[in-house]
mmCIF file of C-alpha atoms in Angstrom:
data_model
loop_
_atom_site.group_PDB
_atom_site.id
_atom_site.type_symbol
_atom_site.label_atom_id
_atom_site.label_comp_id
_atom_site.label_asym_id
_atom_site.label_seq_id
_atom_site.Cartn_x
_atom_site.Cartn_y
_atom_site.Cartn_z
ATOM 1 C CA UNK A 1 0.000 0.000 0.000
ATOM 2 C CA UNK A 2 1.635 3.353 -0.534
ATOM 3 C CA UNK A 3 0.704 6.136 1.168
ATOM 4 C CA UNK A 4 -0.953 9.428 -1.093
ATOM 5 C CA UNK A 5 -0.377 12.769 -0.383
ATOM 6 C CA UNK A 6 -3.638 14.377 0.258
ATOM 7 C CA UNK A 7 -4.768 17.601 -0.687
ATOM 8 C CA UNK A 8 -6.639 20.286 2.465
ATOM 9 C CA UNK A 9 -10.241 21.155 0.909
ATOM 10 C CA UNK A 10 -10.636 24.892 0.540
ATOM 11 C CA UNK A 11 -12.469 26.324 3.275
ATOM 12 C CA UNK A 12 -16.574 26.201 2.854
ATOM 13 C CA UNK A 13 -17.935 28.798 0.522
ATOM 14 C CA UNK A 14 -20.762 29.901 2.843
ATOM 15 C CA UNK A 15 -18.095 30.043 6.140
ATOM 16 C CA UNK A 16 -16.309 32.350 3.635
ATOM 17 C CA UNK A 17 -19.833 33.900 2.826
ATOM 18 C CA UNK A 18 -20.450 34.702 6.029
ATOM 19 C CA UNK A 19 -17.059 35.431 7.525
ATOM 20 C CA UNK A 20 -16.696 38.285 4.610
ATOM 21 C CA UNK A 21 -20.171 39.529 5.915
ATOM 22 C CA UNK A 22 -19.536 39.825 9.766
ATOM 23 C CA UNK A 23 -16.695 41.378 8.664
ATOM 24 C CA UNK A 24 -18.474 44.122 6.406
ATOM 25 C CA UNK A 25 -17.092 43.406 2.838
ATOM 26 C CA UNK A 26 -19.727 44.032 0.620
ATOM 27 C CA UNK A 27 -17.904 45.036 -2.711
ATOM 28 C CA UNK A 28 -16.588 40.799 -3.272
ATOM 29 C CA UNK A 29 -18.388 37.447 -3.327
ATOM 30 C CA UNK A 30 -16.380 34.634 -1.833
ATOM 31 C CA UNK A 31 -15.803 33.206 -5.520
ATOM 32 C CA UNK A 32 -14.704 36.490 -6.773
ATOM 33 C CA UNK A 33 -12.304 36.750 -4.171
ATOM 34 C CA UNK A 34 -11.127 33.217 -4.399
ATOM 35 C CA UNK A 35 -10.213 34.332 -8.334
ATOM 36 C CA UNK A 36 -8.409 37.503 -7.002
ATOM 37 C CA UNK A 37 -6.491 34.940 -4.801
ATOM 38 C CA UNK A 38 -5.588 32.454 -7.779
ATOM 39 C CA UNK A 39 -5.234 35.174 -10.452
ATOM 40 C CA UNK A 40 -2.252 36.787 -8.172
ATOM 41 C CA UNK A 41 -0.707 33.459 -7.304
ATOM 42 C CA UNK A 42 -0.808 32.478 -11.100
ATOM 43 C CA UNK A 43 1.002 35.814 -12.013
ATOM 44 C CA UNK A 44 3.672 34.970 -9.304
ATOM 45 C CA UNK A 45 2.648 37.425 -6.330
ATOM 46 C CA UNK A 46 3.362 35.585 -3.003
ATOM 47 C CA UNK A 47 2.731 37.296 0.418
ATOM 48 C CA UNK A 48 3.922 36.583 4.121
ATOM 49 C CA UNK A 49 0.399 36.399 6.074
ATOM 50 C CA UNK A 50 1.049 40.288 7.010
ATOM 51 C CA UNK A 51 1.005 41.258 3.446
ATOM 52 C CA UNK A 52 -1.437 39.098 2.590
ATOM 53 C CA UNK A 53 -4.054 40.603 5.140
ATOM 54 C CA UNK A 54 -3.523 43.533 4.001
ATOM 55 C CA UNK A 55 -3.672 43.316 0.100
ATOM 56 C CA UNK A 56 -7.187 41.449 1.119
ATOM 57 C CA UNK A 57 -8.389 44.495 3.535
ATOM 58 C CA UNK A 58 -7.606 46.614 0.328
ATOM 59 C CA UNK A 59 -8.867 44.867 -2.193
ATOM 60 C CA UNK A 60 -11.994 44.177 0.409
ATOM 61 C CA UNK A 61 -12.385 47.808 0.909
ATOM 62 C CA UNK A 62 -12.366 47.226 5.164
ATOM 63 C CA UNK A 63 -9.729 48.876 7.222
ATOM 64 C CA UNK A 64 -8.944 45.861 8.558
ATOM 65 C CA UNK A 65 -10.192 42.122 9.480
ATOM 66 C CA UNK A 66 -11.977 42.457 13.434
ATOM 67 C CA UNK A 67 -11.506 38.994 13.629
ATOM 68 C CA UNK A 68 -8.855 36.201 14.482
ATOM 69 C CA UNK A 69 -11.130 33.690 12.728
ATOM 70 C CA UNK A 70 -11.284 35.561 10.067
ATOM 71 C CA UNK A 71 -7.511 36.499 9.303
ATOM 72 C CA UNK A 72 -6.781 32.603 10.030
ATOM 73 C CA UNK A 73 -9.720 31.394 7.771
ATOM 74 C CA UNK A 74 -8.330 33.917 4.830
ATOM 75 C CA UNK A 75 -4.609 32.772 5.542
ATOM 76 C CA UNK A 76 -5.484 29.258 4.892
ATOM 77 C CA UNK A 77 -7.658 29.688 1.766
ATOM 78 C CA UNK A 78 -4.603 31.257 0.459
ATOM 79 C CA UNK A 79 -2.495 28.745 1.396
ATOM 80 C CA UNK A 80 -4.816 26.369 0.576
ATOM 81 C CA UNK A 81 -5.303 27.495 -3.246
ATOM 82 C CA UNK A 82 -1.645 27.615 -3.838
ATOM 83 C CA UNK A 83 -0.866 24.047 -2.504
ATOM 84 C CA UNK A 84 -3.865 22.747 -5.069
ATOM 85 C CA UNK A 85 -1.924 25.298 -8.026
ATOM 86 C CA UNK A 86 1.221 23.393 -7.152
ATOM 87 C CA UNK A 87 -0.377 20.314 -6.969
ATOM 88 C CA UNK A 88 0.659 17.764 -9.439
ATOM 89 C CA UNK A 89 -1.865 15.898 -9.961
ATOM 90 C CA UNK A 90 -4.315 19.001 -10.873
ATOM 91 C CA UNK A 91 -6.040 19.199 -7.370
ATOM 92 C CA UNK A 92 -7.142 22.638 -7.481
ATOM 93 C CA UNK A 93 -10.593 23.818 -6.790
ATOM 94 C CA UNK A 94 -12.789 26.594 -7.563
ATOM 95 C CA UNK A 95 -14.424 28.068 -4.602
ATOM 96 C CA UNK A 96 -18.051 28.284 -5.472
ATOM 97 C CA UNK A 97 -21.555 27.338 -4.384
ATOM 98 C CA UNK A 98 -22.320 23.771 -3.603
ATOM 99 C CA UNK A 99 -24.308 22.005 -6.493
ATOM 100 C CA UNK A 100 -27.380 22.045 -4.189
ATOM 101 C CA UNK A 101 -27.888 26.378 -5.265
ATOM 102 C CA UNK A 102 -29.637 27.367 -7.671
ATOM 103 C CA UNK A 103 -28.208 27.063 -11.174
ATOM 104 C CA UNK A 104 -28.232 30.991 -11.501
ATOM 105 C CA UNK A 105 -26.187 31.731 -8.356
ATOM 106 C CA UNK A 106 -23.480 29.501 -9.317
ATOM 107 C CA UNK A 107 -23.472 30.509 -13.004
ATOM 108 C CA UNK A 108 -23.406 34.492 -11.522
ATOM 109 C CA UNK A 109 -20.305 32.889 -9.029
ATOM 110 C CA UNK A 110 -18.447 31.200 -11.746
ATOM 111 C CA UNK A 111 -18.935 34.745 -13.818
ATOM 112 C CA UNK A 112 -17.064 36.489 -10.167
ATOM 113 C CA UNK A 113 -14.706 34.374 -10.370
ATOM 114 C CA UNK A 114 -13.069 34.953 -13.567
ATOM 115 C CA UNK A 115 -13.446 38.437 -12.811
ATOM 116 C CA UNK A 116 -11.624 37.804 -10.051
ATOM 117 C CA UNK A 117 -9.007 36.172 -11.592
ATOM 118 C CA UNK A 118 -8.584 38.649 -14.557
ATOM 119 C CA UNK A 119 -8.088 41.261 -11.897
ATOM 120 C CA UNK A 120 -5.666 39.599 -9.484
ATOM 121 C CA UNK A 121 -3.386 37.972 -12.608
ATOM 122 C CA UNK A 122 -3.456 42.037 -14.462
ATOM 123 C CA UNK A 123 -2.561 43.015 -11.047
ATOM 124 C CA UNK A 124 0.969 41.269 -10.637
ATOM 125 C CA UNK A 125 1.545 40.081 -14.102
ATOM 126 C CA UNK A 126 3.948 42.702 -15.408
ATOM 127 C CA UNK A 127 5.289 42.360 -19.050
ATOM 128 C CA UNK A 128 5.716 38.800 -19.155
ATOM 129 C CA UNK A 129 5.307 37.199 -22.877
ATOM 130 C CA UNK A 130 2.336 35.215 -23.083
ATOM 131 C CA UNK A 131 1.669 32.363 -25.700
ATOM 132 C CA UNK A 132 -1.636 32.533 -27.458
ATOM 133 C CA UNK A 133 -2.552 29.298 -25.594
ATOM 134 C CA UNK A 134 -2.638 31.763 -22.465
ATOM 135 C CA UNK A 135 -4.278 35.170 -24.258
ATOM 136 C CA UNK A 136 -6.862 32.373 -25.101
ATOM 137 C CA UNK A 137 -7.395 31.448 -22.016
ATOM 138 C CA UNK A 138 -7.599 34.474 -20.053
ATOM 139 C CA UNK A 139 -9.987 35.706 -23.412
ATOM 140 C CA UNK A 140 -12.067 32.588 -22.435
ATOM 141 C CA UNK A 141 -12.530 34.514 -18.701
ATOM 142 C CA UNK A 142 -13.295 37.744 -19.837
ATOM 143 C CA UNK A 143 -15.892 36.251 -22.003
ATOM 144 C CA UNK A 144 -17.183 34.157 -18.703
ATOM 145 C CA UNK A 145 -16.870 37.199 -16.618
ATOM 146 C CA UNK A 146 -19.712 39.272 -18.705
ATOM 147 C CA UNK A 147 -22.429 36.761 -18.283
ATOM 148 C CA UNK A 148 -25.392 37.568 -16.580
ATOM 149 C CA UNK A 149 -28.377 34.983 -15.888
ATOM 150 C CA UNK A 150 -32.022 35.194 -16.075
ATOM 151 C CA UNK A 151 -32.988 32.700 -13.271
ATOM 152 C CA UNK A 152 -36.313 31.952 -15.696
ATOM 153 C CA UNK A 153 -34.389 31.366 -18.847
ATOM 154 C CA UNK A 154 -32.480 28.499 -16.806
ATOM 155 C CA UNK A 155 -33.002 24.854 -16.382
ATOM 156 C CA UNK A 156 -31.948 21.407 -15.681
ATOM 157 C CA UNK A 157 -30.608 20.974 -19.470
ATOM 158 C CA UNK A 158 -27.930 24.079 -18.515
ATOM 159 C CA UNK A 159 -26.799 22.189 -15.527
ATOM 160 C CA UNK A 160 -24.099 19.656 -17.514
ATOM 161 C CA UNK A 161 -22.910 22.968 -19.709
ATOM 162 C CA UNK A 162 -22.266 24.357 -16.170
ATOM 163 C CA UNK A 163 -20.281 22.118 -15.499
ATOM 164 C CA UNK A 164 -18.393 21.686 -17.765
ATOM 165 C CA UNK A 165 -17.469 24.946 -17.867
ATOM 166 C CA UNK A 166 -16.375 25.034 -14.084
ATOM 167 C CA UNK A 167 -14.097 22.307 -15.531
ATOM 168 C CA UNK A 168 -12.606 24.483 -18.407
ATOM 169 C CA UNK A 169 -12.380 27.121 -16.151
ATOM 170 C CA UNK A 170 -10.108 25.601 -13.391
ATOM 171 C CA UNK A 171 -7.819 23.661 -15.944
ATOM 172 C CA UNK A 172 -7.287 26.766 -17.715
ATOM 173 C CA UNK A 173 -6.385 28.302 -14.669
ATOM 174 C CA UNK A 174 -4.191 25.443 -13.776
ATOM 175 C CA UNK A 175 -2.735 26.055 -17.623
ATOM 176 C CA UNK A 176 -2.480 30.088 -16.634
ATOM 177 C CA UNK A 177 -0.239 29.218 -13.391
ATOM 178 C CA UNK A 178 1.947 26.186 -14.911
ATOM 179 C CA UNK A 179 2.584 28.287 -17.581
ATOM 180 C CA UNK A 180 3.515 31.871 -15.804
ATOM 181 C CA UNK A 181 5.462 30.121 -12.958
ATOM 182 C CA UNK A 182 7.533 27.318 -14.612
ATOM 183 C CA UNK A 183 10.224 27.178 -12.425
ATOM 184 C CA UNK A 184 8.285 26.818 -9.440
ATOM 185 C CA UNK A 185 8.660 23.417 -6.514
ATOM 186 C CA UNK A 186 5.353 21.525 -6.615
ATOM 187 C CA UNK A 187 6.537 20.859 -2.923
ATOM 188 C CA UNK A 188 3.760 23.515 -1.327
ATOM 189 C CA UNK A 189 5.798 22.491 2.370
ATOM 190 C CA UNK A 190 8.607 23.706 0.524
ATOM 191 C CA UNK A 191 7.005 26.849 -0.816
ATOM 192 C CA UNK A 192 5.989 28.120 2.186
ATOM 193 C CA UNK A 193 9.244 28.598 3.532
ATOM 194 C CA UNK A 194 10.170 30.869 0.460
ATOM 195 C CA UNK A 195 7.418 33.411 1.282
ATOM 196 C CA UNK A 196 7.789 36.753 2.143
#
């Protein structure tokens, strides 16, 4: 028997939900901050836990996070997303609604988060070349990140295309962050020494 390395589970969209309430964000959704998170990591920003609190406070538009749960429960979905980037066997996760919400709220969450991601990756990306496998891709999100849903033109048919492109979605985004950060240790243990 050999022993597999297994990957944490982000954090549960409606803790982060309601953690980002209690706290007073109102200008993100959970998902679209969860793209902000993977768009800078994919770009190559990495913060230290200080920095990282405060880049979210900022881009959360809150002074700063009231509470310890809070800071710890952000610190770990960061972590969190950048082990499942580094992950070699593609364990990343988008953080969005469970399948149990209506079809409309995760199609509008899917839409945040590749806003989210186009934001944090323009953020941090600087004038790195890009191959047209990547322009595609992040083309792809920008296209994702303009629809808007009419809960009565949905139905059960829509739920397969939904998911499938949840799928495209995070392997592009695995794609995006192989791609921009090629000499990085798929060791996340390892990783987390280097940050600063």
């Amino acid at each position: 028997m050999t022993a597999e390395k297994t990957l944490p589970d982000l954090p549960d969209f409606d803790a982060i939900a309601d953690l980002m309430i209690s706290e007073g964000v109102l200008t993100l959704s959970p998902a679209e901050l969860h793209g902000l998170m993977a768009g800078q990591l994919s770009a190559g920003a990495r913060f230290d836990t200080d920095t990282l609190l405060r880049v979210l406070c900022e881009l959360m538009n809150v002074d700063q996070l009231v509470q310890d749960e809070g800071k710890l429960l952000f610190a770990s979905l960061y972590h969190i997303t950048l082990a499942q980037l580094l992950d070699e066997d593609l364990g990343f996760r988008l953080l969005l609604p469970d399948d149990e919400q209506e079809i409309s709220q995760r199609v509008d969450a899917l839409s945040s988060w590749c806003s989210g991601f186009l934001a944090g990756f323009g953020m941090y990306l600087g004038e790195q070349p890009m191959s047209d496998a990547l322009k595609e891709g992040l083309q792809d999100f920008a296209e994702i990140a303009q629809v808007s849903t009419d809960p009565d033109e949905l139905d059960d048919e829509d739920e397969s295309g939904l998911l499938e492109l949840q799928e495209y979605v995070r392997m592009a985004a695995l794609y995006i962050f192989a791609e921009c950060n090629p000499d990085v240790d798929p060791d996340p243990a390892d990783k987390r020494k280097q940050l600063h």
